[in-house]
């Protein structure tokens, strides 16, 4: 196009004077790589402020760091179960104060809820019916099994139906509970789970972790 | 939130609350407000753990919750509040200078626990003070209560919003989360408690009659069901008030550096008088007459009225414009220009950074461009009296460091480069933001380096701690000098030297963190004050 003064000759589109280079001067090299990760510092940094206040704040900072680790707000990482449980571990555990938040100030969904098969529903009536249902359910199932043994496989479909119904009721309760976020912590009603024998269910499951939770009662001498 | 801020928040949360809280906190900062189940799903942690972590974060005012439609509660993290955790030592030290040890411990307890009731604070602080006193002396609750009330009167501690008590116990469905409210006048109202008692000294186990170990005893003390008189009224530290105090301190020391002690005292008096009348975000204080200032000067200062007037005129005429004259009644009405003062402080910080990073000639060019607002390349060389090549080099260095920016002024509508003016200018707000970002990065680097140093020498540190514990127990049971010598020699001389080096390095890194935080405070105050004016 017009204005091509001299083919092939480099011409700047702007006034090179403005940027500070005079015409014909050697331009600095083009930078082909990112700047170095740790560039040289020609000027060393100024020394830190030193004084009584600064020393005190330094000591405070270090103390605070240590104190925070011991507070109940510091949640430790859940330890993985080790292959061999060492005896001494149980007694060397540092005691940490338990902290209970003020539940009145927190949303209701924050309260920890024990997950239990038979959940405590909202109203008394539902609780009664559920209890009734559960008891009849287990009693029913046992009865059914006895009958089945006598009668054979023909009645299996009935039993399955009964179980399905029982299951549906249970799941309905579960949904109710999830939707409404019931506040009460359900009591683990041991009698509901009783299997017509004399043993309490929570006593000896597999023999592991027995007494591990009741650490604070272990200090009394055992005879 | 920028990446640097998120990284710093993550490091702070991890150091203070552990990894689980850190994971939840950082996730909330990154993604904004979310309900409980989404958090659990996205972070892959169990619901139970998420609940615990959120309880801790809410307790420390780092996360707030809001009820949305259909009863969903959403949680939002406050990134700026997390960054305040860096400043805790400064808050506590300030409380110490103003209200001595009692005040210091009150503020420390409030900061460590997030929120507490007044009775709990008083009890804990009295116990702690009693420990440090000589045998036989105890700290009275009344004294601690007094200090607490003074802190509340000067607004250094404030009440937390609480659940309004409903008159009728409505049997209808409870809301999914309580709505917390607080009114302005209630914020500093101290409940009328009659706390009678003295601090208890924690006895060592062999003095205790029953010989119960600590674990069981503490459990008993939390089990006693005394009704707490001020149940539900929680207090927290009022960080804004502390920031106001720091800002005043910075202005006073700036005036002292620039002029002399007397003028700084005058400015301090003016600021003290306007503490209560001026809201913290105002651009300038309420006008004060020269007569009022004269009356309120501290007792030790006996300068005459004329001298005071001269000083005030000098201050008002100063190009930095810390003090301005707003009228002539009452012997002259003077205000302190808070916004301008913060601007000057931020500018001084920038200048100092340029000087330390690029040299004093660069600093000269920087100050020149600051003063003249817009300069061309040629004008810079002429005015600064620096040869062209060097001036060019320095300008480009500062330009690539984002301290200086280019402003294009086209002569023709087609913006042709040959017909455009390129002017160098300093945009203080954006330079301040850039420097602030850099500060966050620096602190994150400092913390990481400190953690690295500690981890490298973990074995050695543990060994030295064990040796100290052995020595302490042996001294308690009365051991001979020779035995103590032997135990001390368990740590060899090169190990001792290594420990010394480690301690020195960690101290240096910690001190650096505290001082970078001071710069952060200045820059943040300036940016906040500027944004409020727009």
XYZ file of C-alpha atoms in Angstrom:
757
model
C 0.000 0.000 0.000
C 1.066 3.576 -0.174
C 3.530 4.684 2.372
C 5.836 1.698 1.907
C 9.109 3.501 2.123
C 11.699 1.044 1.016
C 10.734 -2.555 0.710
C 11.910 -4.880 3.349
C 13.120 -2.117 5.573
C 11.902 -2.242 9.136
C 9.697 0.687 10.036
C 8.153 1.264 13.420
C 4.486 2.057 13.490
C 4.952 4.487 16.333
C 7.338 7.189 17.298
C 10.328 5.384 18.746
C 11.447 8.609 20.416
C 8.503 8.470 22.757
C 9.590 5.195 24.274
C 13.084 6.479 24.754
C 15.204 4.794 22.094
C 16.920 6.964 19.513
C 16.842 5.865 15.901
C 19.382 3.310 14.843
C 20.263 2.347 18.395
C 20.704 -1.255 19.302
C 17.524 -2.474 20.945
C 17.825 -4.724 23.978
C 17.601 -8.486 23.412
C 14.234 -10.156 23.251
C 13.500 -12.127 26.390
C 12.898 -15.751 25.447
C 12.278 -17.360 28.826
C 10.446 -16.498 32.027
C 12.343 -14.496 34.642
C 14.501 -16.582 37.005
C 12.827 -18.224 39.968
C 15.204 -16.691 42.508
C 16.482 -13.444 41.012
C 19.603 -11.792 42.424
C 18.863 -9.237 45.049
C 21.158 -6.294 44.635
C 19.798 -4.670 47.755
C 19.679 -6.645 50.963
C 16.511 -6.315 53.077
C 16.370 -3.981 56.028
C 16.887 -5.661 59.429
C 13.796 -6.461 61.455
C 12.503 -4.125 64.099
C 13.748 -5.095 67.514
C 12.392 -3.894 70.782
C 10.525 -4.864 73.893
C 7.159 -4.853 72.200
C 8.340 -6.947 69.297
C 9.988 -9.487 71.603
C 6.857 -9.784 73.669
C 4.682 -10.276 70.606
C 7.069 -12.926 69.325
C 6.872 -14.881 72.566
C 3.091 -14.488 72.575
C 2.841 -15.812 69.043
C 4.822 -18.920 69.807
C 2.885 -19.546 72.987
C -0.443 -19.091 71.238
C 0.570 -21.614 68.613
C 1.287 -24.209 71.262
C -1.845 -23.400 73.246
C -4.108 -23.694 70.226
C -2.921 -27.228 69.622
C -4.070 -28.247 73.085
C -7.487 -26.630 72.890
C -10.572 -28.735 72.203
C -11.104 -26.813 68.958
C -8.087 -28.472 67.397
C -9.509 -31.536 65.712
C -6.912 -34.220 65.262
C -6.783 -36.282 62.168
C -8.618 -39.555 62.759
C -5.905 -42.136 63.215
C -5.936 -45.222 61.120
C -6.242 -48.423 63.045
C -2.856 -49.909 63.624
C -2.189 -53.586 63.182
C -1.038 -54.123 66.717
C -2.757 -52.111 69.363
C -0.135 -51.085 71.821
C -1.042 -51.289 75.472
C 0.828 -48.131 76.380
C -1.017 -46.086 73.768
C -4.165 -46.165 75.804
C -2.498 -44.629 78.816
C -0.329 -42.081 77.088
C -3.184 -40.317 75.400
C -3.063 -36.671 76.314
C -6.252 -35.605 77.994
C -8.195 -32.997 76.083
C -11.133 -31.106 77.460
C -14.381 -31.861 75.801
C -16.169 -28.850 74.325
C -19.919 -28.766 73.913
C -21.194 -25.908 71.753
C -24.277 -23.984 72.710
C -26.878 -25.779 70.604
C -29.315 -22.910 70.895
C -27.129 -20.771 68.679
C -26.512 -23.319 65.979
C -28.728 -24.657 63.211
C -30.602 -27.735 64.226
C -28.889 -29.960 61.719
C -25.613 -29.530 63.587
C -26.545 -31.728 66.480
C -24.896 -35.092 66.195
C -27.400 -37.852 65.726
C -26.744 -41.445 66.504
C -27.656 -43.477 63.492
C -29.927 -46.209 64.743
C -32.038 -48.663 62.876
C -35.130 -47.707 64.738
C -35.098 -43.926 64.607
C -37.119 -41.831 67.039
C -39.802 -40.129 64.979
C -41.453 -36.835 65.844
C -44.687 -37.523 67.544
C -45.501 -39.851 70.361
C -48.146 -41.612 68.376
C -45.800 -42.540 65.577
C -43.317 -43.806 68.112
C -45.910 -46.087 69.634
C -47.017 -47.442 66.341
C -43.443 -47.944 65.203
C -42.586 -49.747 68.379
C -45.646 -51.810 67.905
C -44.761 -52.446 64.316
C -41.177 -53.344 65.092
C -42.083 -55.727 67.856
C -44.744 -57.331 65.809
C -42.370 -57.296 62.888
C -39.660 -59.307 64.610
C -42.175 -61.531 66.327
C -43.905 -61.929 63.011
C -40.729 -62.835 61.212
C -39.841 -65.434 63.800
C -43.293 -66.852 63.621
C -43.135 -66.893 59.890
C -39.844 -68.688 59.902
C -41.275 -71.339 62.183
C -44.268 -71.712 59.986
C -42.126 -71.921 56.924
C -40.108 -74.668 58.405
C -43.285 -76.561 58.888
C -44.941 -75.675 55.658
C -42.090 -75.419 53.217
C -41.302 -72.955 50.428
C -44.799 -72.323 49.292
C -45.361 -69.546 51.746
C -42.152 -67.734 51.060
C -43.888 -65.137 48.965
C -46.070 -64.153 51.892
C -43.088 -63.713 54.129
C -41.359 -61.647 51.524
C -44.429 -59.462 51.272
C -44.492 -58.983 55.017
C -40.836 -58.076 55.069
C -41.285 -55.683 52.229
C -44.086 -53.956 54.031
C -42.034 -53.784 57.182
C -39.150 -52.433 55.181
C -41.332 -49.790 53.537
C -42.585 -48.587 56.878
C -39.072 -48.369 58.167
C -37.900 -46.438 55.138
C -40.851 -44.082 55.461
C -39.819 -43.328 58.985
C -36.325 -42.768 57.775
C -37.549 -40.255 55.190
C -39.617 -38.429 57.721
C -36.638 -38.159 59.912
C -34.444 -36.822 57.142
C -36.955 -34.270 55.989
C -37.797 -32.878 59.372
C -34.421 -33.113 61.054
C -35.753 -34.180 64.378
C -33.949 -32.564 67.219
C -34.310 -35.139 69.893
C -31.460 -37.515 70.105
C -33.098 -40.843 69.951
C -32.558 -43.031 72.866
C -31.202 -46.297 71.883
C -34.003 -48.341 73.194
C -32.457 -51.638 74.004
C -35.696 -53.325 74.645
C -36.758 -52.781 71.069
C -33.846 -54.783 69.858
C -34.142 -57.540 72.331
C -33.955 -60.957 70.883
C -35.607 -62.823 73.662
C -32.441 -63.727 75.435
C -30.778 -62.454 78.549
C -27.810 -60.687 77.021
C -27.695 -56.914 76.423
C -26.735 -56.293 72.823
C -24.155 -53.637 73.450
C -22.194 -55.693 75.901
C -19.981 -58.035 73.958
C -20.213 -57.786 70.219
C -16.939 -59.098 68.886
C -14.759 -58.616 71.868
C -12.886 -55.707 70.332
C -12.767 -52.233 71.826
C -14.340 -53.399 74.980
C -13.781 -50.740 77.584
C -11.719 -48.608 75.244
C -14.282 -45.825 75.371
C -14.764 -45.890 79.083
C -11.260 -44.723 79.679
C -12.087 -42.354 82.478
C -13.480 -45.129 84.558
C -10.384 -47.222 84.232
C -8.513 -45.330 86.878
C -10.265 -47.099 89.671
C -8.390 -50.061 90.891
C -9.596 -53.382 89.705
C -9.615 -56.126 92.206
C -10.620 -14.458 46.895
C -7.232 -14.567 45.298
C -5.127 -17.701 45.269
C -2.603 -16.148 47.633
C -5.306 -15.352 50.188
C -6.756 -18.835 49.961
C -3.333 -20.394 50.450
C -2.668 -18.226 53.476
C -6.069 -19.024 54.982
C -5.396 -22.705 54.468
C -2.060 -22.492 56.285
C -3.542 -20.503 59.174
C -6.517 -22.823 59.628
C -4.296 -25.852 59.552
C -1.928 -24.479 62.150
C -4.661 -23.451 64.533
C -7.428 -25.996 64.089
C -6.087 -29.062 62.334
C -6.527 -30.582 58.928
C -10.207 -31.403 58.939
C -11.260 -27.869 59.809
C -8.797 -26.616 57.222
C -10.315 -28.743 54.482
C -13.845 -27.619 55.226
C -12.834 -23.984 55.688
C -10.871 -23.752 52.465
C -13.641 -25.454 50.535
C -16.150 -22.906 51.821
C -13.838 -19.997 51.018
C -13.356 -21.275 47.496
C -16.942 -22.087 46.642
C -18.945 -19.552 48.584
C -22.049 -20.415 50.557
C -23.145 -24.023 50.576
C -25.495 -26.308 52.537
C -24.267 -29.054 54.806
C -24.717 -32.083 52.608
C -23.080 -30.499 49.586
C -20.011 -29.714 51.678
C -19.829 -33.292 52.894
C -20.230 -34.620 49.401
C -17.736 -32.325 47.722
C -14.983 -32.671 50.283
C -15.475 -36.373 50.764
C -15.531 -36.175 54.550
C -18.096 -37.839 56.753
C -21.100 -35.810 57.843
C -20.089 -36.123 61.463
C -16.695 -34.581 60.852
C -18.155 -31.770 58.770
C -20.541 -30.926 61.580
C -17.740 -30.829 64.126
C -15.605 -28.639 61.897
C -18.468 -26.245 61.208
C -19.234 -25.983 64.927
C -15.635 -24.970 65.586
C -15.608 -22.460 62.733
C -18.914 -20.889 63.767
C -17.743 -20.642 67.364
C -14.724 -18.637 66.220
C -16.797 -16.329 64.010
C -15.109 -17.614 60.872
C -18.257 -19.016 59.295
C -21.792 -17.631 59.355
C -24.988 -19.391 58.465
C -28.144 -18.228 56.770
C -31.521 -19.811 56.285
C -32.672 -19.842 52.706
C -36.019 -20.752 51.300
C -37.378 -24.224 51.869
C -35.516 -24.420 55.135
C -32.074 -25.003 53.670
C -29.283 -23.617 55.840
C -26.241 -22.363 53.970
C -22.817 -21.723 55.451
C -20.461 -19.033 54.304
C -16.845 -18.498 55.286
C -15.388 -15.080 56.051
C -11.985 -15.055 54.422
C -10.941 -11.671 55.812
C -11.745 -12.809 59.345
C -9.517 -15.859 58.908
C -6.647 -13.562 57.932
C -7.102 -11.657 61.200
C -5.723 -14.666 63.033
C -2.285 -13.378 62.092
C -2.884 -10.309 64.190
C -3.845 -11.994 67.461
C -0.489 -11.311 69.159
C -0.816 -7.618 68.314
C -4.329 -7.415 69.774
C -3.237 -9.106 72.958
C -0.166 -6.900 73.319
C -2.280 -3.773 72.797
C -4.672 -4.926 75.531
C -1.670 -5.405 77.774
C -0.403 -1.877 77.190
C -3.825 -0.389 77.854
C -5.223 -2.542 80.631
C -2.207 -4.473 81.975
C -2.106 -8.178 82.598
C -5.766 -8.609 83.455
C -6.918 -7.022 80.237
C -4.349 -8.982 78.287
C -5.619 -12.309 79.597
C -9.263 -11.378 79.040
C -8.625 -10.558 75.397
C -6.476 -13.654 74.991
C -9.213 -15.923 76.337
C -11.818 -14.298 74.119
C -9.655 -14.662 71.032
C -8.716 -18.267 71.772
C -12.297 -19.329 72.408
C -14.156 -17.200 69.898
C -17.058 -16.396 72.178
C -17.476 -16.773 75.920
C -19.852 -15.730 78.659
C -18.600 -13.073 81.035
C -18.657 -15.365 84.049
C -16.597 -17.999 82.255
C -14.005 -15.417 81.183
C -13.737 -13.926 84.665
C -13.320 -17.332 86.266
C -10.646 -18.502 83.835
C -8.665 -15.281 83.964
C -8.754 -15.209 87.766
C -7.449 -18.772 87.856
C -4.653 -17.973 85.449
C -3.614 -14.853 87.304
C -3.634 -16.712 90.607
C -1.188 -19.234 89.177
C 1.342 -16.530 88.462
C 1.010 -14.803 91.810
C 3.023 -15.721 94.844
C 1.888 -18.439 97.170
C -0.990 -17.495 99.359
C -2.258 -14.672 97.177
C -5.295 -15.056 94.977
C -6.975 -12.883 92.398
C -10.379 -11.570 93.262
C -13.196 -11.945 90.750
C -14.289 -8.379 91.350
C -11.062 -6.957 90.011
C -11.274 -9.003 86.853
C -14.917 -7.988 86.427
C -13.923 -4.359 86.719
C -11.369 -4.664 83.970
C -13.919 -6.483 81.840
C -16.404 -3.660 82.304
C -13.798 -1.107 81.353
C -13.031 -3.066 78.202
C -16.730 -3.114 77.375
C -17.094 0.617 78.038
C -14.296 1.462 75.657
C -15.816 -0.952 73.138
C -12.879 -3.331 72.947
C -15.175 -6.272 73.661
C -18.727 -6.529 72.414
C -21.700 -8.787 72.797
C -22.474 -11.392 70.210
C -25.883 -11.386 68.546
C -28.265 -13.694 70.338
C -31.523 -15.516 69.872
C -34.435 -13.261 70.816
C -36.468 -14.899 73.539
C -39.930 -15.797 72.314
C -42.666 -14.947 74.793
C -44.950 -17.847 73.999
C -43.569 -21.293 73.719
C -45.142 -21.929 70.349
C -45.614 -25.574 69.645
C -45.304 -24.959 65.923
C -42.350 -26.236 63.919
C -39.036 -24.782 65.049
C -37.035 -22.932 62.430
C -34.110 -24.915 61.095
C -31.646 -22.358 62.434
C -31.971 -19.589 65.022
C -31.967 -16.038 63.723
C -29.463 -14.040 65.740
C -30.059 -10.344 66.266
C -28.382 -7.566 68.169
C -29.266 -3.930 68.583
C -26.742 -1.128 68.678
C -27.474 -0.049 72.220
C -27.219 -3.540 73.656
C -23.865 -4.273 72.183
C -21.804 -3.036 75.091
C -24.269 -3.587 77.892
C -22.647 -5.522 80.706
C -25.092 -7.760 82.576
C -25.412 -7.118 86.287
C -23.623 -10.045 87.751
C -22.426 -10.421 91.259
C -19.443 -12.579 90.726
C -18.000 -13.357 94.070
C -15.022 -15.540 94.460
C -11.341 -15.850 94.089
C -9.142 -17.554 91.602
C -8.227 -21.127 92.325
C -4.752 -22.395 92.129
C -4.412 -25.645 90.298
C -2.950 -28.067 92.789
C -0.394 -30.644 91.825
C -1.608 -34.184 92.169
C 0.315 -35.144 95.290
C -1.287 -32.376 97.301
C -4.747 -33.444 96.312
C -6.328 -35.412 99.104
C -8.228 -37.924 97.091
C -5.384 -38.505 94.682
C -7.697 -38.590 91.687
C -5.897 -38.032 88.434
C -6.434 -34.841 86.511
C -8.774 -36.419 84.026
C -11.438 -37.364 86.468
C -11.166 -34.155 88.439
C -11.712 -31.940 85.414
C -14.697 -33.997 84.475
C -16.190 -33.334 87.886
C -15.711 -29.609 87.599
C -17.570 -29.469 84.310
C -20.318 -31.607 85.737
C -21.317 -29.327 88.581
C -24.651 -28.001 87.625
C -24.489 -24.468 88.943
C -26.878 -22.259 87.027
C -24.854 -19.722 85.113
C -26.349 -16.279 85.778
C -25.566 -14.834 82.362
C -26.297 -17.876 80.315
C -26.662 -17.166 76.632
C -24.933 -13.776 76.713
C -21.702 -14.243 74.822
C -18.916 -11.764 74.328
C -16.356 -11.472 71.584
C -13.380 -9.237 70.937
C -14.264 -6.188 68.857
C -11.573 -6.243 66.205
C -12.715 -3.000 64.546
C -12.017 -1.067 67.696
C -8.523 -2.497 67.857
C -8.002 -1.525 64.226
C -9.111 2.002 65.038
C -6.543 2.080 67.810
C -3.786 0.832 65.506
C -4.702 3.447 62.933
C -4.515 6.198 65.538
C -1.166 4.871 66.702
C 0.161 4.907 63.139
C -0.964 8.497 62.550
C 0.533 9.717 65.824
C 3.890 8.076 65.172
C 3.902 9.444 61.617
C 3.401 12.969 62.936
C 6.099 12.387 65.560
C 8.534 11.291 62.879
C 7.743 14.160 60.601
C 7.569 16.944 63.163
C 8.213 16.624 66.855
C 6.933 15.094 70.046
C 4.659 17.973 70.996
C 2.757 17.963 67.720
C 2.270 14.234 68.001
C 0.842 14.722 71.480
C -1.577 17.312 70.131
C -2.690 14.945 67.394
C -3.051 12.148 69.927
C -5.268 14.355 72.079
C -7.427 15.236 69.100
C -7.820 11.594 68.174
C -8.682 10.636 71.726
C -11.379 13.271 71.858
C -12.930 12.028 68.644
C -12.841 8.340 69.545
C -16.448 8.222 70.565
C -17.921 10.936 68.405
C -16.541 9.783 65.087
C -17.529 6.494 63.451
C -14.544 4.442 62.469
C -15.150 4.688 58.731
C -15.441 8.459 58.560
C -13.059 10.304 56.234
C -12.328 12.942 58.851
C -13.041 13.507 62.508
C -15.532 15.913 63.926
C -14.239 19.484 64.066
C -12.596 20.369 67.328
C -12.007 23.904 68.476
C -8.621 25.022 69.621
C -10.004 25.857 73.064
C -11.293 22.345 73.552
C -7.986 20.889 72.541
C -6.202 23.165 74.964
C -8.420 21.987 77.791
C -8.019 18.323 76.961
C -4.264 18.253 76.671
C -2.678 15.787 79.077
C -1.875 17.184 82.481
C 1.885 17.021 82.174
C 1.963 19.268 79.124
C 2.138 22.909 80.015
C 2.314 24.733 76.735
C 0.637 28.063 76.444
C -2.346 28.750 74.255
C -0.328 30.683 71.696
C 2.154 27.864 71.301
C -0.697 25.449 70.793
C -2.180 27.702 68.131
C 1.154 27.915 66.384
C 1.513 24.181 66.374
C -1.989 23.753 65.001
C -1.326 26.218 62.210
C 1.887 24.406 61.357
C 0.085 21.088 61.258
C -2.679 22.479 59.078
C -0.200 23.966 56.621
C 1.806 20.800 56.260
C 1.625 19.437 52.679
C 0.745 15.993 54.000
C -2.551 17.416 55.233
C -2.987 15.262 58.298
C -4.729 18.097 60.045
C -7.059 20.489 58.296
C -8.638 23.740 59.338
C -12.378 23.737 58.879
C -13.422 27.029 60.421
C -12.462 29.944 62.629
C -14.900 29.795 65.521
C -13.684 28.934 68.971
C -10.140 29.904 68.155
C -10.021 27.789 64.996
C -11.768 24.518 64.200
C -9.478 21.691 63.265
C -10.156 18.221 61.901
C -7.942 15.256 61.311
C -8.188 13.992 57.762
C -8.245 10.284 58.390
C -8.572 9.258 54.779
C -5.740 11.500 53.622
C -3.599 10.306 56.508
C -4.126 6.677 55.521
C -3.331 7.604 51.921
C -0.068 9.222 52.959
C 0.863 6.205 55.030
C 0.150 3.834 52.145
C 2.145 6.026 49.765
C 5.053 6.117 52.196
C 4.958 2.323 52.339
C 5.086 2.119 48.542
C 7.975 4.571 48.363
C 9.906 2.653 50.953
C 9.346 -0.625 49.115
C 10.581 0.890 45.848
C 13.639 2.245 47.590
C 14.561 -1.015 49.227
C 13.922 -3.077 46.143
C 15.283 -0.953 43.306
C 17.579 1.602 44.890
C 17.413 5.238 45.852
C 17.556 6.617 42.300
C 14.513 4.584 41.371
C 12.879 5.943 44.486
C 13.661 9.449 43.303
C 11.973 8.800 39.960
C 9.013 7.209 41.765
C 8.549 10.188 44.046
C 8.846 12.503 41.083
C 6.115 10.725 39.144
C 3.969 10.670 42.266
C 4.352 14.366 42.705
C 3.798 15.399 39.089
C 1.089 12.823 38.453
C 1.814 12.274 34.722
C 5.189 12.503 33.035
C 6.593 11.616 29.684
C 9.786 9.638 29.268
C 11.794 12.715 28.299
C 10.463 14.803 31.138
C 11.379 12.137 33.651
C 14.989 12.182 32.512
C 15.190 15.944 32.670
C 13.490 16.459 35.985
C 15.192 13.625 37.808
C 18.616 14.551 36.419
C 19.424 10.955 35.647
C 21.010 9.923 32.327
C 18.512 8.705 29.729
C 19.621 5.104 29.516
C 19.509 4.526 33.240
C 16.239 6.352 33.644
C 14.720 4.208 30.909
C 15.975 1.055 32.549
C 14.625 2.017 35.941
C 11.275 3.040 34.592
C 10.857 -0.254 32.809
C 11.887 -2.180 35.903
C 9.255 -0.408 37.936
C 6.742 -0.814 35.144
C 7.235 -4.562 35.036
C 6.904 -4.625 38.799
C 3.561 -2.831 38.447
C 4.534 0.078 40.639
C 4.175 2.503 37.741
C 1.678 2.297 34.918
C 1.409 3.789 31.469
C -1.376 6.091 30.455
C -2.038 6.478 26.743
C -3.361 9.776 25.447
C -4.176 9.560 21.743
C -3.875 12.584 19.533
C -6.011 11.103 16.777
C -9.120 8.938 17.010
C -7.353 5.981 15.442
C -4.943 5.632 18.374
C -1.950 5.347 16.099
C 1.075 4.662 18.222
C 3.211 7.255 16.486
C 0.678 9.904 17.313
C -0.039 8.957 20.939
C 1.394 10.312 24.138
C 2.573 7.733 26.619
C 2.665 9.067 30.120
C 3.986 7.394 33.219
C 1.784 7.612 36.270
C 1.377 6.023 39.671
C -2.067 4.669 40.478
C -1.832 4.385 44.239
C -4.871 2.178 44.707
C -3.798 -0.471 42.263
C -0.178 -0.353 43.420
C -1.411 -0.792 47.005
C -3.495 -3.782 45.949
C -0.537 -5.310 44.168
C 1.661 -4.846 47.217
C -1.003 -6.308 49.489
C -1.207 -9.383 47.326
C 2.544 -9.687 47.534
C 2.396 -9.435 51.326
C -0.046 -12.312 51.514
C 2.280 -14.374 49.384
C 5.249 -13.456 51.595
C 3.526 -14.517 54.762
C 2.454 -17.792 53.186
C 6.082 -18.384 52.192
C 7.315 -17.508 55.678
C 4.885 -19.909 57.323
C 5.784 -22.703 54.948
C 9.472 -22.185 55.506
C 9.012 -22.193 59.265
C 7.036 -25.432 59.081
C 9.717 -26.925 56.883
C 12.488 -25.961 59.290
C 10.586 -27.390 62.225
C 9.852 -30.617 60.394
C 13.484 -31.082 59.364
C 14.652 -30.913 62.936
C 11.715 -32.692 64.507
C 13.772 -35.523 65.913
C 16.220 -33.155 67.524
C 13.477 -30.992 68.988
C 11.743 -33.979 70.520
C 14.986 -35.159 72.025
C 15.682 -31.802 73.602
C 12.154 -31.627 74.985
C 12.534 -35.033 76.573
C 15.845 -34.057 78.118
C 14.314 -30.894 79.526
C 11.464 -32.873 81.002
C 13.890 -35.280 82.630
C 15.956 -32.447 84.061
C 12.847 -30.715 85.394
C 11.567 -33.815 87.108
C 14.971 -34.564 88.558
C 15.287 -31.052 89.899
C 11.875 -31.360 91.495
C 12.899 -34.505 93.305
C 16.215 -32.965 94.289
C 19.075 -34.410 92.285
C 22.753 -33.637 92.570
C 24.641 -31.340 90.305
C 26.640 -34.182 88.806
C 23.556 -36.070 87.706
C 22.099 -32.981 86.069
C 25.359 -32.425 84.236
C 25.246 -35.955 82.934
C 21.724 -35.581 81.635
C 22.554 -32.294 79.967
C 25.422 -33.911 78.169
C 22.979 -36.188 76.414
C 22.688 -33.382 73.908
C 26.037 -33.085 72.172
C 27.642 -29.745 71.323
C 26.962 -29.820 67.555
C 23.367 -30.752 68.327
C 23.153 -27.837 70.679
C 24.438 -25.579 67.953
C 21.912 -26.956 65.530
C 19.160 -26.240 68.031
C 20.437 -22.701 68.475
C 20.399 -22.104 64.738
C 16.929 -23.555 64.460
C 15.645 -21.377 67.266
C 17.177 -18.270 65.750
C 15.698 -19.003 62.338
C 12.241 -19.753 63.662
C 12.303 -16.562 65.723
C 13.322 -14.545 62.712
C 10.581 -16.030 60.571
C 7.980 -15.437 63.251
C 9.092 -11.844 63.769
C 8.953 -11.281 60.008
C 5.387 -12.554 59.911
C 4.361 -10.083 62.593
C 5.969 -7.177 60.796
C 4.601 -8.016 57.375
C 1.217 -8.074 59.062
C 1.717 -4.443 60.080
C 2.163 -3.507 56.429
C -0.912 -5.542 55.558
C -2.888 -3.583 58.126
C -1.884 -0.223 56.650
C -2.619 -1.233 53.087
C -5.924 -2.870 53.939
C -7.065 0.178 55.912
C -6.225 2.453 53.022
C -7.975 0.270 50.452
C -11.033 -0.094 52.676
C -11.210 3.636 53.324
C -10.933 4.376 49.589
C -13.595 1.844 48.635
C -15.999 3.297 51.198
C -15.638 6.744 49.694
C -16.579 5.596 46.221
